[in-house]
PDB file of C-alpha atoms in Angstrom:
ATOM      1  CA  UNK A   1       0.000   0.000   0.000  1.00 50.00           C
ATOM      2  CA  UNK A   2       3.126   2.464   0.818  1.00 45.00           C
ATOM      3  CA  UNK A   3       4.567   1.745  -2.826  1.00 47.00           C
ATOM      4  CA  UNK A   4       1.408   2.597  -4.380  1.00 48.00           C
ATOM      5  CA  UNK A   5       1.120   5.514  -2.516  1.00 47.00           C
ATOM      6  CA  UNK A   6       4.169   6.719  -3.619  1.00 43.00           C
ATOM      7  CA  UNK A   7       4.049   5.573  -7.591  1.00 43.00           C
ATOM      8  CA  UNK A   8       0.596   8.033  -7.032  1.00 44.00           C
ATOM      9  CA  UNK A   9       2.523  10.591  -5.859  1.00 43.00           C
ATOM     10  CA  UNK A  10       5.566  10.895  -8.390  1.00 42.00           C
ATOM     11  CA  UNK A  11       2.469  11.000 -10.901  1.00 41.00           C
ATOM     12  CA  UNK A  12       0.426  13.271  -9.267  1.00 42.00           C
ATOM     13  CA  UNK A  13       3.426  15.946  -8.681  1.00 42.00           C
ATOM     14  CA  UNK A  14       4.769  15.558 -12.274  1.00 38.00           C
ATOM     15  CA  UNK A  15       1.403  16.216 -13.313  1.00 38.00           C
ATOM     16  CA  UNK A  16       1.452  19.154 -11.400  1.00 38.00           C
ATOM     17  CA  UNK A  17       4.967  20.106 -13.048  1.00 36.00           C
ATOM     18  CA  UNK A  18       3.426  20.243 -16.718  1.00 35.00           C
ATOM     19  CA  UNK A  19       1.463  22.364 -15.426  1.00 35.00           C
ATOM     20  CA  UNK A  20       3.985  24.758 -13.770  1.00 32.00           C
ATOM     21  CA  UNK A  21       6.513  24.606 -17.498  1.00 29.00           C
ATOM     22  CA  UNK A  22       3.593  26.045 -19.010  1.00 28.00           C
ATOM     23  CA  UNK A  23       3.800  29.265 -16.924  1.00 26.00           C
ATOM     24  CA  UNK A  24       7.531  29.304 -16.856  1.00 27.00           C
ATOM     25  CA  UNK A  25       9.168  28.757 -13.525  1.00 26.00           C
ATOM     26  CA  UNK A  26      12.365  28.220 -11.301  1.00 27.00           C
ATOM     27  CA  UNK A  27      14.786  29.773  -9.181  1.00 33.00           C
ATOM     28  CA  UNK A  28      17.970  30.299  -6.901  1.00 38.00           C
ATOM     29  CA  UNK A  29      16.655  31.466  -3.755  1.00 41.00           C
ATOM     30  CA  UNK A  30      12.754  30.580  -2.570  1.00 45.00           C
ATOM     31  CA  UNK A  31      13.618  27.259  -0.875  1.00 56.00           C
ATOM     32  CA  UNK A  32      12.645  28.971   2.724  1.00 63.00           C
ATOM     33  CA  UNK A  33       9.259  28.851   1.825  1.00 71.00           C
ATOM     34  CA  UNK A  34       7.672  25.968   3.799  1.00 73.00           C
ATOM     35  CA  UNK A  35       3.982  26.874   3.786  1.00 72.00           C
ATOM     36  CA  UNK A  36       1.209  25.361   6.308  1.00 76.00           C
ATOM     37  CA  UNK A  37       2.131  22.165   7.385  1.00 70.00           C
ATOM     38  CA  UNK A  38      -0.543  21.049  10.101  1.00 57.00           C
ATOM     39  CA  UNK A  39      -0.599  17.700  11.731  1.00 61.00           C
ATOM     40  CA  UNK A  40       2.225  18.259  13.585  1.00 57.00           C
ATOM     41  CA  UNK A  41       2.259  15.156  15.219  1.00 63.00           C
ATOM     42  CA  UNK A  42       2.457  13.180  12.216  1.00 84.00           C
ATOM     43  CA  UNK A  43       5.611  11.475  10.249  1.00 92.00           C
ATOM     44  CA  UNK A  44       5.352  12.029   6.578  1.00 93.00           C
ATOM     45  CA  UNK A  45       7.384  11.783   3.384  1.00 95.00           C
ATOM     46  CA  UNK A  46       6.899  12.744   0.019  1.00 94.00           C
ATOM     47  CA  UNK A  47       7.047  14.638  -3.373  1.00 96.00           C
ATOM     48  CA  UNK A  48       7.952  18.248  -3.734  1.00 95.00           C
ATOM     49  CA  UNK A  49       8.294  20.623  -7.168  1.00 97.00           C
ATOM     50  CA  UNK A  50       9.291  24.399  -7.168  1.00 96.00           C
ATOM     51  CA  UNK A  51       9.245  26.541 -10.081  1.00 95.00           C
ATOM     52  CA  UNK A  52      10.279  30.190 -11.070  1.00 94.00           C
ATOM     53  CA  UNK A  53      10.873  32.091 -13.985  1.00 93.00           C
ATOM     54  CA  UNK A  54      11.604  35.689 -14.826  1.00 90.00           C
ATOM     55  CA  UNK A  55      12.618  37.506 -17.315  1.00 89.00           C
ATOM     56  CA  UNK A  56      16.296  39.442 -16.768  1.00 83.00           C
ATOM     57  CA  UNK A  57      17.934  42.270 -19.115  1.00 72.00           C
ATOM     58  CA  UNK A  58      21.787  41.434 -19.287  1.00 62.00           C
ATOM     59  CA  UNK A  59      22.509  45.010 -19.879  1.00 51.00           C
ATOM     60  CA  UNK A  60      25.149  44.314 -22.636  1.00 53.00           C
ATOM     61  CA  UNK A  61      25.806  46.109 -25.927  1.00 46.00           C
ATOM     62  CA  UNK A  62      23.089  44.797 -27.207  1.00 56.00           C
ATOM     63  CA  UNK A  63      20.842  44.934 -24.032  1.00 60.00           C
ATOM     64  CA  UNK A  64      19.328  41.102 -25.073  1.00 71.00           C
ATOM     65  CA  UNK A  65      17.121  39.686 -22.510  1.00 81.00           C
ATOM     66  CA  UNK A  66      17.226  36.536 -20.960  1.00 87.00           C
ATOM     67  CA  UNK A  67      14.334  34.181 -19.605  1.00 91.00           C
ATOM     68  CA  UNK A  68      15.808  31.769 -16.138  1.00 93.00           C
ATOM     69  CA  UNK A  69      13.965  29.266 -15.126  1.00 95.00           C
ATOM     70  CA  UNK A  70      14.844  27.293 -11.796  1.00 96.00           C
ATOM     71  CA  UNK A  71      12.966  24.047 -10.799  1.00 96.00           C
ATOM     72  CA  UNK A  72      13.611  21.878  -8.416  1.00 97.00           C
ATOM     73  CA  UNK A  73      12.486  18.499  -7.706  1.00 97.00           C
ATOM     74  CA  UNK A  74      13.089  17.344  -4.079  1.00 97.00           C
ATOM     75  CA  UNK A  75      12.108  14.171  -1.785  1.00 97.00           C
ATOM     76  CA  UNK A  76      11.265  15.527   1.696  1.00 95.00           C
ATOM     77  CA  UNK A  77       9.809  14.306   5.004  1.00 95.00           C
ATOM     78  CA  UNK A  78       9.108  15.197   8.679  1.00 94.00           C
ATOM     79  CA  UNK A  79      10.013  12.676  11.554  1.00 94.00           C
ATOM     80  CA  UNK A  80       9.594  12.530  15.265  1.00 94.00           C
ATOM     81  CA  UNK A  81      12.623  11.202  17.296  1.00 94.00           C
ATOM     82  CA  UNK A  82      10.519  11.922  20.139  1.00 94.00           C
ATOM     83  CA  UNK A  83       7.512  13.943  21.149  1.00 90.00           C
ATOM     84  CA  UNK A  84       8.537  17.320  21.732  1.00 94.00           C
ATOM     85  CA  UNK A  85      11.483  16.884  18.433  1.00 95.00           C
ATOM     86  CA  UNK A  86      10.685  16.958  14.802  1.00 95.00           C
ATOM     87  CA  UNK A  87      12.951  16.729  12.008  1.00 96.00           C
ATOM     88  CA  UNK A  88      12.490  18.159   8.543  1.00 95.00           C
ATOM     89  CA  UNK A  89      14.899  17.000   5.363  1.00 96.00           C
ATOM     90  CA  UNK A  90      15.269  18.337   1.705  1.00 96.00           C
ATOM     91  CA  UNK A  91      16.783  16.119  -0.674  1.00 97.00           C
ATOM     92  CA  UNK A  92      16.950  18.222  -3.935  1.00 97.00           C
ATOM     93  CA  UNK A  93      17.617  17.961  -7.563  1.00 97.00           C
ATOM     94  CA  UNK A  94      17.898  21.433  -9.172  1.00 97.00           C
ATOM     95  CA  UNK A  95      17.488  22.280 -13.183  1.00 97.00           C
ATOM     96  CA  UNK A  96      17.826  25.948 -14.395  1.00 96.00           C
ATOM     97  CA  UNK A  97      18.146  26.960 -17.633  1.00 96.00           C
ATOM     98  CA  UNK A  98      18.346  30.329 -19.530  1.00 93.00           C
ATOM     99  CA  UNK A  99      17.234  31.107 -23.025  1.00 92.00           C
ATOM    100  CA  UNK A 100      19.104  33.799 -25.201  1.00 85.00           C
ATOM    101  CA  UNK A 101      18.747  34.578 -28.710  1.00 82.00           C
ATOM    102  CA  UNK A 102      21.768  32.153 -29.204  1.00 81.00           C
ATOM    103  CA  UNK A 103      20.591  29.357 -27.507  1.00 86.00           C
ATOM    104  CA  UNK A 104      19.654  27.631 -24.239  1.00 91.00           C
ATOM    105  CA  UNK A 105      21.988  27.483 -21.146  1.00 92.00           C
ATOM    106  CA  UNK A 106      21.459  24.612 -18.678  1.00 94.00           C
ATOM    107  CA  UNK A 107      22.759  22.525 -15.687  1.00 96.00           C
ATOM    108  CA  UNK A 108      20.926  19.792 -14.257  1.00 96.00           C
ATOM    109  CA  UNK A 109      22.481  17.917 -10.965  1.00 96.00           C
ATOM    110  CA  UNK A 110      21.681  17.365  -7.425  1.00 97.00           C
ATOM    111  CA  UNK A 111      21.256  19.921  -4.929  1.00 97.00           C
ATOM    112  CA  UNK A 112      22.501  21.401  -1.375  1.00 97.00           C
ATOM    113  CA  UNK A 113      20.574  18.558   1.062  1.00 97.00           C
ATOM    114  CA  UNK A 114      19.471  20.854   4.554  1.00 97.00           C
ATOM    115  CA  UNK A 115      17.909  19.364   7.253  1.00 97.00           C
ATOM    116  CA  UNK A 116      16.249  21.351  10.106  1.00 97.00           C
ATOM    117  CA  UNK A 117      15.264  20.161  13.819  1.00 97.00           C
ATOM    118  CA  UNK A 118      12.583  21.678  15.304  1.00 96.00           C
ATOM    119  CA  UNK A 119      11.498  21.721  19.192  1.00 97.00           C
ATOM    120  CA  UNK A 120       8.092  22.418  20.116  1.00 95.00           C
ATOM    121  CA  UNK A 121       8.149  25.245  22.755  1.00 96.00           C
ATOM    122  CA  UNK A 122       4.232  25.433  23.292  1.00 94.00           C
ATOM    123  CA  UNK A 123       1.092  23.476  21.604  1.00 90.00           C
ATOM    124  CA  UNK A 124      -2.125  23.697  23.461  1.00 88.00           C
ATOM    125  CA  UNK A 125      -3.749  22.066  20.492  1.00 76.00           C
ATOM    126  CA  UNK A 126      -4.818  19.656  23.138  1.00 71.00           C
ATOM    127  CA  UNK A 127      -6.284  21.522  25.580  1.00 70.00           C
ATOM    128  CA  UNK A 128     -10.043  21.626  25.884  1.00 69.00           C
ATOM    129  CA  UNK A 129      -9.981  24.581  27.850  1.00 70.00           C
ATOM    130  CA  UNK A 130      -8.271  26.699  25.385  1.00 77.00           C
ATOM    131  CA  UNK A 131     -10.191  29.353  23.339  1.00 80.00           C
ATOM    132  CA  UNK A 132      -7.376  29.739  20.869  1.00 90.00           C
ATOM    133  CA  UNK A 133      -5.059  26.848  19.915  1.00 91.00           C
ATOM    134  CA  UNK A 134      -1.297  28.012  19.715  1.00 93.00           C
ATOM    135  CA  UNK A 135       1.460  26.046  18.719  1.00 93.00           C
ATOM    136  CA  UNK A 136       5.149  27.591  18.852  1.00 96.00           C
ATOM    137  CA  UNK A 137       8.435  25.651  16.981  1.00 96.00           C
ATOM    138  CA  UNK A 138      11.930  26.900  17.441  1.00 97.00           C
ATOM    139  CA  UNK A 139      14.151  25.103  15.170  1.00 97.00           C
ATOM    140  CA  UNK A 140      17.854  25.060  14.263  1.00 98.00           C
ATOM    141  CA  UNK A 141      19.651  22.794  11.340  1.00 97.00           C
ATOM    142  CA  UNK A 142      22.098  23.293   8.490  1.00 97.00           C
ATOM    143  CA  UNK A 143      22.485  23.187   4.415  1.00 97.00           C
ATOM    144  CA  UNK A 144      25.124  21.027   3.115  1.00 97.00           C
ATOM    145  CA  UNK A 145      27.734  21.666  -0.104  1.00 97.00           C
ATOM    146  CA  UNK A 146      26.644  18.642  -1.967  1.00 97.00           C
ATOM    147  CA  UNK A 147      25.508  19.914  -5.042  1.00 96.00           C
ATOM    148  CA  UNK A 148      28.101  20.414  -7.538  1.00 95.00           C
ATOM    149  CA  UNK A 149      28.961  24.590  -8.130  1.00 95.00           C
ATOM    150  CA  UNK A 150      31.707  24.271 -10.674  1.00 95.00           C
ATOM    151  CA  UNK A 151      29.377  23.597 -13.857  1.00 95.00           C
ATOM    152  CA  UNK A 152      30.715  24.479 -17.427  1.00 93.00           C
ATOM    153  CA  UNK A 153      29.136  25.143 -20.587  1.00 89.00           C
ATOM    154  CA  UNK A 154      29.754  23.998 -23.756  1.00 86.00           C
ATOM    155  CA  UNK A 155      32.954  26.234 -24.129  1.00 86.00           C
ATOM    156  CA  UNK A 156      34.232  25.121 -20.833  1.00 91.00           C
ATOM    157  CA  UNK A 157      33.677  28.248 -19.452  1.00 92.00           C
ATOM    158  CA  UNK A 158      32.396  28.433 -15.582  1.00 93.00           C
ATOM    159  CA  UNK A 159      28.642  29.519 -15.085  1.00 94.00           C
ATOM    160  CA  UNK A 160      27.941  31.535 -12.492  1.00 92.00           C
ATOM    161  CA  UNK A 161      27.540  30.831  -9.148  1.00 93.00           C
ATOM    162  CA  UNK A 162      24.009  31.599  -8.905  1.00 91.00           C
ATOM    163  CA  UNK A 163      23.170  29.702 -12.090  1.00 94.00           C
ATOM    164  CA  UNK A 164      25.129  25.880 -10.123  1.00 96.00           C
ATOM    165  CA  UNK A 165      22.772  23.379  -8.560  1.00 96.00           C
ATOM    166  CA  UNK A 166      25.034  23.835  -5.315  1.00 97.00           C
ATOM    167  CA  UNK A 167      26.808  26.487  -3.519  1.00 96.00           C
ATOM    168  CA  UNK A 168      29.793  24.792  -2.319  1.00 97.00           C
ATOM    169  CA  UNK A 169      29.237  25.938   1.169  1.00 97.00           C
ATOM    170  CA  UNK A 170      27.853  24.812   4.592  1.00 98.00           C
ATOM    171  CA  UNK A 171      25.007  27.099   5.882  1.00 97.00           C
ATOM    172  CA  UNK A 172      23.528  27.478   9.136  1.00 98.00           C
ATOM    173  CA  UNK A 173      19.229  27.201   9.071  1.00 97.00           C
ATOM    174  CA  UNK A 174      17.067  28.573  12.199  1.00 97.00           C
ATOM    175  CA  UNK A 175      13.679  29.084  11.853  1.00 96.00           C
ATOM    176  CA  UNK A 176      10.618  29.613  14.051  1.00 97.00           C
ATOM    177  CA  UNK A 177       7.171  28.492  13.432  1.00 95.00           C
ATOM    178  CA  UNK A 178       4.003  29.509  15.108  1.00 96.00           C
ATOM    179  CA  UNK A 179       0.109  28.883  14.479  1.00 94.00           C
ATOM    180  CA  UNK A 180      -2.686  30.186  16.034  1.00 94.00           C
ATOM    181  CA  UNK A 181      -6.170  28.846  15.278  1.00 93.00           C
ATOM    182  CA  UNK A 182      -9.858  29.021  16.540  1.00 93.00           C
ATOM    183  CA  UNK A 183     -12.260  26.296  15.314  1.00 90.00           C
ATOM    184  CA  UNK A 184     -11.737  26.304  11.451  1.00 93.00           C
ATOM    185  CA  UNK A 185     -10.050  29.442  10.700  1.00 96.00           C
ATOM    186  CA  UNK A 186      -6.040  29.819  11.559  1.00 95.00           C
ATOM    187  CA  UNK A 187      -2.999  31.911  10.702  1.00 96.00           C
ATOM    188  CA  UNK A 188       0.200  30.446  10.302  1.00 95.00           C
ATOM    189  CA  UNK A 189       3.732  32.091  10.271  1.00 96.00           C
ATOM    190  CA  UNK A 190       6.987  30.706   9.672  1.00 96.00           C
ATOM    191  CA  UNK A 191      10.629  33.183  10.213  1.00 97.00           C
ATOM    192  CA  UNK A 192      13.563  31.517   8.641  1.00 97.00           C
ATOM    193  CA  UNK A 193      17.713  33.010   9.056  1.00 97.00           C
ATOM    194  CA  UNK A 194      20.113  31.649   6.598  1.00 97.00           C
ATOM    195  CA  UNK A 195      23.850  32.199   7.790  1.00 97.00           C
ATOM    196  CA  UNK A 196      25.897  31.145   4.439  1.00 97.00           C
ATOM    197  CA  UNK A 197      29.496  30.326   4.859  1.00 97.00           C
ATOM    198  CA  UNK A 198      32.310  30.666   2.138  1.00 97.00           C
ATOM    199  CA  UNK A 199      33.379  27.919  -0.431  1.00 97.00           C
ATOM    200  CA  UNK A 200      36.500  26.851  -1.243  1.00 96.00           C
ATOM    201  CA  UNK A 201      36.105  30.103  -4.011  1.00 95.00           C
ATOM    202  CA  UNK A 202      36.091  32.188  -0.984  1.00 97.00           C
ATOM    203  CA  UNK A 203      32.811  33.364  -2.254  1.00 97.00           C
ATOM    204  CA  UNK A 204      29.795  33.370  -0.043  1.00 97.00           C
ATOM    205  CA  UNK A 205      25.882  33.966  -0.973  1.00 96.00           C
ATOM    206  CA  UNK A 206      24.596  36.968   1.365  1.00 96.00           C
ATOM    207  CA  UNK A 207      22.726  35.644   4.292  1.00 97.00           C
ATOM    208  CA  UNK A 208      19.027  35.709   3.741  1.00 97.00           C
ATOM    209  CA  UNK A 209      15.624  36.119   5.835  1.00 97.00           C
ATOM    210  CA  UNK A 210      12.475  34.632   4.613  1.00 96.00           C
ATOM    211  CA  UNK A 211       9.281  35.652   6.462  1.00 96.00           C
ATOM    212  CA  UNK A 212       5.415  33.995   5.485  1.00 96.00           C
ATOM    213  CA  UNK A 213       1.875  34.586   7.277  1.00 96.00           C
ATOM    214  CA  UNK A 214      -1.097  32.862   5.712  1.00 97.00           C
ATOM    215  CA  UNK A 215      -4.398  32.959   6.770  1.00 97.00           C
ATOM    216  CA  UNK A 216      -6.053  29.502   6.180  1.00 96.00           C
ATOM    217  CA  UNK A 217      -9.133  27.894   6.870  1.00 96.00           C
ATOM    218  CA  UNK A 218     -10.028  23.822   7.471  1.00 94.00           C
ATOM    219  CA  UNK A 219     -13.118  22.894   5.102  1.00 94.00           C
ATOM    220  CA  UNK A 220     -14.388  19.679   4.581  1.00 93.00           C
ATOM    221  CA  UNK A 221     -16.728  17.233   2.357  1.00 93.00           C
ATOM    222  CA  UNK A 222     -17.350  13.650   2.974  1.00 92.00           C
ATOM    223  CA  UNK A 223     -14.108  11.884   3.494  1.00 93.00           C
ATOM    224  CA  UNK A 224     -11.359  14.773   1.941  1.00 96.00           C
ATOM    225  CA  UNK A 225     -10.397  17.963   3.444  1.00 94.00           C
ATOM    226  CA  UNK A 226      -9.507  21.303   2.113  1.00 96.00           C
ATOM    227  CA  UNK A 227      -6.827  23.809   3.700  1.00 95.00           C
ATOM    228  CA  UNK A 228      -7.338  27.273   1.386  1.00 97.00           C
ATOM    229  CA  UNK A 229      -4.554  29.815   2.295  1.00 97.00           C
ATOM    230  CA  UNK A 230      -3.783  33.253   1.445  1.00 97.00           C
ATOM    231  CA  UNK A 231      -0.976  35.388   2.652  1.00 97.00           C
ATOM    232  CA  UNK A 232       2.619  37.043   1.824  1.00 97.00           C
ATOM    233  CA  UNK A 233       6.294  35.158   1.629  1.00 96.00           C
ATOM    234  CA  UNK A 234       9.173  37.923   1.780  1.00 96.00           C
ATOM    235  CA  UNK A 235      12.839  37.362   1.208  1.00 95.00           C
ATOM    236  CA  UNK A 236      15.130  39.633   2.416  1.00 96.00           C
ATOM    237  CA  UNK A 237      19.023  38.936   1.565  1.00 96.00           C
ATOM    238  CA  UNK A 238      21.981  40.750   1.979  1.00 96.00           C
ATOM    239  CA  UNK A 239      24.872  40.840  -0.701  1.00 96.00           C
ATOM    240  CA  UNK A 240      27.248  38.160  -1.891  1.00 96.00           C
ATOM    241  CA  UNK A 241      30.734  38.287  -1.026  1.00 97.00           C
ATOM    242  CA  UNK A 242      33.587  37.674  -3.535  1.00 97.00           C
ATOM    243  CA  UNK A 243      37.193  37.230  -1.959  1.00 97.00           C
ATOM    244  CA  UNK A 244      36.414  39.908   0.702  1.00 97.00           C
ATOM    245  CA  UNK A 245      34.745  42.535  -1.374  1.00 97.00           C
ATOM    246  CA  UNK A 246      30.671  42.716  -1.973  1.00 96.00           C
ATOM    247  CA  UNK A 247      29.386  41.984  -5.131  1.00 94.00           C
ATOM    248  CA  UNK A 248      27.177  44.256  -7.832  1.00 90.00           C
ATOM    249  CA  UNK A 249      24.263  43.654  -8.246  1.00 86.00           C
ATOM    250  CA  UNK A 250      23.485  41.685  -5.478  1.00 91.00           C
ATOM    251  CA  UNK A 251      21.190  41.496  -2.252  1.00 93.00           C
ATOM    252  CA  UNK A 252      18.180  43.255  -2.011  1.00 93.00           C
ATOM    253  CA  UNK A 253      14.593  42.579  -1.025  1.00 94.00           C
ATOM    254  CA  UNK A 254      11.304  40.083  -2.785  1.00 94.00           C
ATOM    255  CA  UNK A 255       7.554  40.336  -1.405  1.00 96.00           C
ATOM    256  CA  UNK A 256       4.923  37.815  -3.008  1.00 96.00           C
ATOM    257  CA  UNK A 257       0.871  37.339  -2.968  1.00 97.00           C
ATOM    258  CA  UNK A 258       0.710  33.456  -2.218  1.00 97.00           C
ATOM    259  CA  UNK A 259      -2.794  31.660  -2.834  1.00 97.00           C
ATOM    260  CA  UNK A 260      -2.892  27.729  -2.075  1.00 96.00           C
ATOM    261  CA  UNK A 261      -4.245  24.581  -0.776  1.00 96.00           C
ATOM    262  CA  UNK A 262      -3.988  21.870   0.633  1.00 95.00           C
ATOM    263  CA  UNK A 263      -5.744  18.329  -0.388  1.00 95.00           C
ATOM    264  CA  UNK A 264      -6.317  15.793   1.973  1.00 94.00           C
ATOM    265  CA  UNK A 265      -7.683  11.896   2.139  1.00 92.00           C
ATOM    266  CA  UNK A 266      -6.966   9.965   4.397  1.00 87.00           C
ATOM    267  CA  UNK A 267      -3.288   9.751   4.616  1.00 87.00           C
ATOM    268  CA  UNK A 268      -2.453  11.129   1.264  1.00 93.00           C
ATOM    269  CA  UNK A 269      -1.961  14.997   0.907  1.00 93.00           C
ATOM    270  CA  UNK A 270      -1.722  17.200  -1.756  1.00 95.00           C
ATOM    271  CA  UNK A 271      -0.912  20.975  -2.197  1.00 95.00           C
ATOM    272  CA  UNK A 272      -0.266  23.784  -5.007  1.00 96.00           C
ATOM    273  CA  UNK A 273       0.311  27.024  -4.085  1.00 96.00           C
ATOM    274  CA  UNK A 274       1.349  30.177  -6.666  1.00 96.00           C
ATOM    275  CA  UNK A 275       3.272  32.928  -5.694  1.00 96.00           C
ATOM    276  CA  UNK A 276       3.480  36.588  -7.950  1.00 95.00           C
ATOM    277  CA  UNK A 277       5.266  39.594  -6.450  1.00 95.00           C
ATOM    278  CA  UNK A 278       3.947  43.014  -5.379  1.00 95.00           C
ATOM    279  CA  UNK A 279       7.568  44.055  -3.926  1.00 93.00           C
ATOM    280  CA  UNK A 280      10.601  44.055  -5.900  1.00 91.00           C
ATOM    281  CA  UNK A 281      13.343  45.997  -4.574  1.00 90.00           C
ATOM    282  CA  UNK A 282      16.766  44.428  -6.107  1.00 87.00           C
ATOM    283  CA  UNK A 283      19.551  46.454  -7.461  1.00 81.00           C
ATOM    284  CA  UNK A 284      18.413  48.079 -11.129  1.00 70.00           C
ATOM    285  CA  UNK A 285      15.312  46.446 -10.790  1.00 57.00           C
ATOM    286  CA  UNK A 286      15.531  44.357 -13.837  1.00 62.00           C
ATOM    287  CA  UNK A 287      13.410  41.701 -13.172  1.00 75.00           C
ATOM    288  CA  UNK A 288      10.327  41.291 -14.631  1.00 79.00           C
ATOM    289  CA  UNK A 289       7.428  38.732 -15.113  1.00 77.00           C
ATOM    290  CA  UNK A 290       8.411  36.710 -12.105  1.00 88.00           C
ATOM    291  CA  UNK A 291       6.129  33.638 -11.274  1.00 90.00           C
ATOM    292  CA  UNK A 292       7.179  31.123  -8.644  1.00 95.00           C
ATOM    293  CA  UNK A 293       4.423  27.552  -7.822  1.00 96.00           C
ATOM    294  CA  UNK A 294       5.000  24.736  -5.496  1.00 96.00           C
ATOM    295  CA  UNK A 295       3.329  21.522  -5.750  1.00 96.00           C
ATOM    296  CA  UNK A 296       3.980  18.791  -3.371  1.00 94.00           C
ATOM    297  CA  UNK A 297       2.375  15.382  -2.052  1.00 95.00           C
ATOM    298  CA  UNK A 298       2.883  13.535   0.988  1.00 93.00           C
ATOM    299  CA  UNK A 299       1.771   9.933   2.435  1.00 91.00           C
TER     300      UNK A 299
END
């Protein structure tokens, strides 16, 4: 019954990917994004699928624009080592590409794996004298350099760092999550710090805050459940370092609408969300048309 579960699954989220390819997608940063993940006392593991694209001008001599799509595909799950602990891990497999007028650009490999552990400072889920149901996790964990960062094109030339499926360096994760909800309706908010150390380039991605409130709201018919969201993701990140001096072009801050929901029956969930911005503040502001979906599924 597990195997089928997870043959339905891999066909479910690469439905879901079609889907997302026809709207363009991927990206470099936008892995803090976590979403609403309720039943926290429940193991899982399953399917995830993130896509962005944007448009970029290169701001050459002949000012050509490029279109960059990152998606990632990535196996994740949530585990209890005991009742108070859980444990997130992200197993990733990243594939960006960028079309010019000369051709296509692309790298496909595995990604930076990250694992986070998260300690549940309050839940009064449980209570049955408690109004409002809160539930507080601080968590701490780390991403590791094993995607590969040294990628070459056809003319054995380097692509840029931000372009690699890895970063070559270890980063430091903490995060808090906390969700408040009476009866049906809830709000759920999730903080998360990035500290990004150097690689062996001596290069090192600016460290990088992603914040998310949804509002959400448990509806149900027969034997499935619905979980409609709405809220904001932000990224905030500072600039990249390159041997000791900051970078161009670099840093800055991302704010994005996010609509979603979540799918569940029995022990099989599903969820799509799309994200579009309504805050771009990056250096020139030259990106435009920028689209980012998630689509997961979990047994």
């Amino acid at each position: 019954m597990f195997t089928k579960h997870l043959y339905l699954i891999f066909f479910l989220v690469m439905s879901f990917t079609q889907k997302g390819l026809a709207c363009n997608g991927g990206c470099p940063a936008g892995g803090g994004y976590l979403g609403i993940v309720p039943q926290f006392s429940k193991n899982f593991v399953g399917l995830r699928y993130r896509v962005r694209s944007f448009e970029s001008h290169n701001h050459d001599a002949a000012n050509q624009s490029s279109l960059f799509q990152f998606q990632t595909a990535e196996m994740w799950g949530r585990f209890y080592p005991s009742k108070r602990i859980q444990a997130f891990v992200f197993l990733p497999f990243q594939m960006n590409s960028e079309k010019i007028a000369k051709g296509v650009n692309q790298v496909q490999n595995i990604g930076d794996i990250s694992f986070v552990f998260n300690y549940n400072l309050l839940n009064t889920g449980d209570s049955v004298g408690c109004y409002w149901k809160h539930n507080l996790l601080l968590g701490i964990g780390a991403k590791l350099p094993t995607g590969k960062y040294q990628q070459r094109n056809e003319s054995k030339q380097i692509y840029p760092l931000a372009f690699q499926p890895g970063t070559g360096a270890y980063s430091g994760i903490f995060s808090a999550i906390y969700t408040l909800r009476k009866g049906k309706i809830g709000f759920n908010s999730n903080a998360t710090y990035y500290y990004n150390g150097q690689n062996e380039l001596e290069y090192s991605f600016g460290n990088m805050l992603s914040l998310s409130g949804n509002m959400f709201y448990w509806m149900k018919w027969g034997n499935v459940s619905f979980l409609p969201s709405i809220g904001t993701y932000n990224e905030i990140a500072a600039r990249d370092i390159d041997n000791g001096y900051y970078v161009n072009n670099t840093g800055g801050s991302l704010g994005y609408l996010s609509i979603g929901s979540d799918v569940y029956l029995n022990r099989l969930a599903l969820g799509l969300t799309v994200q579009t911005p309504y805050l771009v503040q990056i250096p020139e502001n030259a990106m435009k048309n920028d689209f980012r979906m998630i689509a997961s599924a979990t047994v």
